[in-house]
Amino acid sequence: MRRFAGPRAPQQERCDLCGVAVPDDSHRHLVDTEKRSLACSCTPCSLLFARPGAGRYRTVPDRYLADPGHAFDAAAWDLLQIPVGVAFFFRNAALDRLVALYPSPAGATESELDPATWQTVLGTSRLAGKLEPDVEALLLRRDEGRTECYLVPIDICYELVGRMRLLWQGFDGGAEARAALQAFFAHVGQRARAVTEGSGP
């Protein structure tokens, strides 16, 4: 009876396609473009869907990019009409439009984004030109009058949304959520490499 009464061991993460066990800290994700959801994947399955046109699934890349030469001012951020200091943007290939989301206590909240506004604020940036539909996002953070912008795998954006939803307290999120946000962007900044004129994909 003791083995049933004691705490349960954490379940091993498994590939959602073939069922094989995958490491918790290094498995890949796929975007299900029909259901608009993420699926865990082993390495062999992720390689099957690494190229567009391979089916309903797309492998989420693992690249992080920054463009230090693209400046954002307060007026540009105001044009986006995002009510919080963090947002991410990705292109939905099926709808052929850009989707703008931001973290909130209720999860990922969509913000209406006029195409002309997107073009004015971000459309001409080098990061926007490299953005892969469905699987990558432009992640922005406005903090103390300065805006950071990164091209990141879309799964980490939803990871951030989940973390904020879990930690959020009170009106402004609370100290724990702010510390987690700071640590998250520090990690992204460390991983991101700068793009330069003429740099490859």
Tab-separated table of C-alpha atoms in Angstrom:
chain	number	residue	atom	x	y	z
A	1	MET	CA	0.000	0.000	0.000
A	2	ARG	CA	2.895	2.373	0.725
A	3	ARG	CA	3.898	2.494	-2.923
A	4	PHE	CA	0.407	3.734	-3.860
A	5	ALA	CA	0.181	6.246	-1.010
A	6	GLY	CA	3.563	7.870	-1.674
A	7	PRO	CA	4.248	10.668	-4.162
A	8	ARG	CA	4.128	9.629	-7.798
A	9	ALA	CA	7.262	9.804	-9.903
A	10	PRO	CA	7.039	12.414	-12.664
A	11	GLN	CA	5.895	10.948	-15.961
A	12	GLN	CA	8.472	10.649	-18.723
A	13	GLU	CA	7.862	13.086	-21.586
A	14	ARG	CA	7.044	11.261	-24.831
A	15	CYS	CA	6.994	12.182	-28.491
A	16	ASP	CA	3.419	13.017	-29.476
A	17	LEU	CA	3.912	11.402	-32.886
A	18	CYS	CA	5.686	8.081	-32.272
A	19	GLY	CA	5.436	7.716	-28.476
A	20	VAL	CA	9.155	7.245	-27.776
A	21	ALA	CA	10.495	8.709	-24.511
A	22	VAL	CA	12.272	12.060	-24.975
A	23	PRO	CA	14.560	13.988	-22.580
A	24	ASP	CA	12.769	16.706	-20.598
A	25	ASP	CA	15.466	19.298	-21.192
A	26	SER	CA	16.318	18.811	-24.852
A	27	HIS	CA	13.328	17.588	-26.838
A	28	ARG	CA	11.958	19.540	-29.784
A	29	HIS	CA	8.507	20.914	-30.481
A	30	LEU	CA	6.315	20.840	-33.565
A	31	VAL	CA	3.567	23.276	-34.507
A	32	ASP	CA	0.342	21.591	-35.570
A	33	THR	CA	-0.732	24.147	-38.169
A	34	GLU	CA	-4.301	22.787	-38.325
A	35	LYS	CA	-5.030	22.765	-34.591
A	36	ARG	CA	-2.767	25.757	-33.813
A	37	SER	CA	-1.085	23.819	-31.016
A	38	LEU	CA	2.368	22.595	-29.974
A	39	ALA	CA	3.421	18.939	-29.850
A	40	CYS	CA	6.491	17.365	-28.233
A	41	SER	CA	8.807	15.574	-30.637
A	42	CYS	CA	11.805	13.269	-30.623
A	43	THR	CA	14.735	14.214	-32.874
A	44	PRO	CA	13.901	11.803	-35.747
A	45	CYS	CA	10.292	13.013	-35.935
A	46	SER	CA	11.373	16.651	-35.779
A	47	LEU	CA	13.681	16.089	-38.766
A	48	LEU	CA	10.743	14.798	-40.820
A	49	PHE	CA	8.980	18.154	-40.556
A	50	ALA	CA	11.929	20.530	-40.674
A	51	ARG	CA	11.001	21.818	-44.151
A	52	PRO	CA	7.801	23.599	-45.238
A	53	GLY	CA	5.350	21.425	-47.142
A	54	ALA	CA	6.070	18.248	-45.187
A	55	GLY	CA	2.517	18.084	-43.794
A	56	ARG	CA	0.434	19.699	-41.096
A	57	TYR	CA	3.376	19.778	-38.675
A	58	ARG	CA	6.291	22.213	-38.724
A	59	THR	CA	9.415	21.794	-36.609
A	60	VAL	CA	10.131	24.766	-34.351
A	61	PRO	CA	13.667	26.053	-35.099
A	62	ASP	CA	16.090	26.837	-32.291
A	63	ARG	CA	17.608	30.095	-33.543
A	64	TYR	CA	17.643	33.354	-31.567
A	65	LEU	CA	18.416	36.596	-33.397
A	66	ALA	CA	18.690	40.271	-32.468
A	67	ASP	CA	19.010	43.400	-34.605
A	68	PRO	CA	20.763	46.064	-32.529
A	69	GLY	CA	20.615	48.493	-35.464
A	70	HIS	CA	16.798	48.651	-35.515
A	71	ALA	CA	15.676	51.322	-33.059
A	72	PHE	CA	12.249	51.511	-31.407
A	73	ASP	CA	11.077	54.669	-29.736
A	74	ALA	CA	8.085	55.303	-27.471
A	75	ALA	CA	5.969	56.490	-30.406
A	76	ALA	CA	6.543	53.225	-32.282
A	77	TRP	CA	5.528	51.176	-29.252
A	78	ASP	CA	2.403	53.304	-28.773
A	79	LEU	CA	1.355	52.549	-32.355
A	80	LEU	CA	1.153	48.843	-31.495
A	81	GLN	CA	-1.479	49.583	-28.806
A	82	ILE	CA	-0.245	46.764	-26.569
A	83	PRO	CA	-1.474	47.398	-22.978
A	84	VAL	CA	1.500	45.631	-21.328
A	85	GLY	CA	5.262	45.762	-21.795
A	86	VAL	CA	5.702	42.378	-23.542
A	87	ALA	CA	4.243	41.041	-26.788
A	88	PHE	CA	5.068	38.582	-29.540
A	89	PHE	CA	4.106	38.527	-33.212
A	90	PHE	CA	3.992	35.625	-35.654
A	91	ARG	CA	2.659	35.058	-39.158
A	92	ASN	CA	-0.185	32.584	-39.414
A	93	ALA	CA	0.349	30.965	-42.823
A	94	ALA	CA	-3.180	29.514	-43.057
A	95	LEU	CA	-4.799	32.909	-42.409
A	96	ASP	CA	-2.031	34.795	-44.221
A	97	ARG	CA	-1.897	37.455	-41.562
A	98	LEU	CA	0.152	38.547	-38.607
A	99	VAL	CA	-1.041	37.642	-35.110
A	100	ALA	CA	-0.107	39.784	-32.091
A	101	LEU	CA	-0.308	38.230	-28.622
A	102	TYR	CA	0.717	39.294	-25.134
A	103	PRO	CA	0.906	37.506	-21.755
A	104	SER	CA	-1.879	38.114	-19.244
A	105	PRO	CA	-3.224	36.426	-16.093
A	106	ALA	CA	-5.701	34.633	-18.377
A	107	GLY	CA	-3.024	33.335	-20.766
A	108	ALA	CA	-2.134	34.511	-24.278
A	109	THR	CA	-4.343	37.457	-25.253
A	110	GLU	CA	-4.660	38.502	-28.883
A	111	SER	CA	-4.403	42.147	-29.872
A	112	GLU	CA	-5.821	43.470	-33.128
A	113	LEU	CA	-2.974	44.637	-35.328
A	114	ASP	CA	-3.505	46.722	-38.426
A	115	PRO	CA	-1.190	45.573	-41.271
A	116	ALA	CA	-0.163	49.155	-41.971
A	117	THR	CA	0.909	49.590	-38.342
A	118	TRP	CA	2.951	46.401	-38.463
A	119	GLN	CA	4.677	47.597	-41.624
A	120	THR	CA	5.475	50.968	-40.049
A	121	VAL	CA	6.873	49.600	-36.784
A	122	LEU	CA	8.484	46.291	-37.696
A	123	GLY	CA	7.845	45.378	-41.317
A	124	THR	CA	11.079	46.790	-42.704
A	125	SER	CA	13.360	45.325	-40.016
A	126	ARG	CA	15.852	42.597	-40.867
A	127	LEU	CA	14.288	40.323	-38.255
A	128	ALA	CA	10.862	40.582	-39.893
A	129	GLY	CA	12.439	39.598	-43.197
A	130	LYS	CA	13.824	36.415	-41.649
A	131	LEU	CA	10.696	35.402	-39.719
A	132	GLU	CA	9.479	31.861	-40.511
A	133	PRO	CA	5.646	31.602	-40.539
A	134	ASP	CA	3.983	29.630	-37.717
A	135	VAL	CA	7.186	28.514	-35.989
A	136	GLU	CA	9.022	31.726	-35.090
A	137	ALA	CA	7.978	34.996	-33.487
A	138	LEU	CA	9.234	38.513	-32.966
A	139	LEU	CA	9.353	38.977	-29.193
A	140	LEU	CA	9.284	42.566	-27.904
A	141	ARG	CA	9.743	43.982	-24.439
A	142	ARG	CA	9.320	47.628	-23.454
A	143	ASP	CA	11.181	48.431	-20.229
A	144	GLU	CA	12.210	51.804	-18.817
A	145	GLY	CA	11.736	53.576	-22.152
A	146	ARG	CA	13.766	51.028	-24.124
A	147	THR	CA	12.405	48.310	-26.431
A	148	GLU	CA	14.163	44.993	-27.004
A	149	CYS	CA	13.265	42.912	-30.061
A	150	TYR	CA	14.297	39.322	-30.779
A	151	LEU	CA	13.445	36.664	-33.308
A	152	VAL	CA	12.834	33.515	-31.252
A	153	PRO	CA	11.299	30.014	-31.462
A	154	ILE	CA	7.558	30.368	-30.939
A	155	ASP	CA	7.455	27.692	-28.229
A	156	ILE	CA	9.412	29.864	-25.798
A	157	CYS	CA	6.807	32.613	-26.203
A	158	TYR	CA	4.120	30.241	-24.989
A	159	GLU	CA	6.478	29.091	-22.236
A	160	LEU	CA	6.677	32.726	-21.111
A	161	VAL	CA	2.870	33.052	-21.245
A	162	GLY	CA	2.492	29.970	-19.038
A	163	ARG	CA	5.079	31.198	-16.572
A	164	MET	CA	3.449	34.603	-16.240
A	165	ARG	CA	0.025	33.044	-15.788
A	166	LEU	CA	1.372	30.809	-13.026
A	167	LEU	CA	3.262	33.532	-11.154
A	168	TRP	CA	1.012	36.563	-11.713
A	169	GLN	CA	-0.264	38.245	-8.541
A	170	GLY	CA	-2.199	41.446	-8.015
A	171	PHE	CA	-2.567	44.249	-10.527
A	172	ASP	CA	1.018	44.471	-11.814
A	173	GLY	CA	2.066	40.819	-11.622
A	174	GLY	CA	4.068	41.008	-8.424
A	175	ALA	CA	7.768	40.733	-7.627
A	176	GLU	CA	8.080	37.031	-8.469
A	177	ALA	CA	6.603	37.465	-11.948
A	178	ARG	CA	8.818	40.509	-12.627
A	179	ALA	CA	11.927	38.576	-11.536
A	180	ALA	CA	10.977	35.648	-13.786
A	181	LEU	CA	10.454	38.031	-16.703
A	182	GLN	CA	13.846	39.618	-16.120
A	183	ALA	CA	15.558	36.212	-16.008
A	184	PHE	CA	13.725	35.065	-19.129
A	185	PHE	CA	14.860	38.032	-21.214
A	186	ALA	CA	18.402	37.785	-19.846
A	187	HIS	CA	18.500	34.196	-21.134
A	188	VAL	CA	17.108	35.213	-24.532
A	189	GLY	CA	19.622	38.058	-24.794
A	190	GLN	CA	22.509	35.693	-24.063
A	191	ARG	CA	21.406	33.232	-26.746
A	192	ALA	CA	20.622	35.765	-29.480
A	193	ARG	CA	23.190	36.496	-32.151
A	194	ALA	CA	23.170	39.815	-33.948
A	195	VAL	CA	22.130	39.914	-37.591
A	196	THR	CA	24.101	42.066	-39.964
A	197	GLU	CA	23.525	43.390	-43.474
A	198	GLY	CA	23.689	40.480	-45.889
A	199	SER	CA	23.862	37.801	-43.189
A	200	GLY	CA	22.366	34.434	-44.103
A	201	PRO	CA	19.292	32.723	-42.662
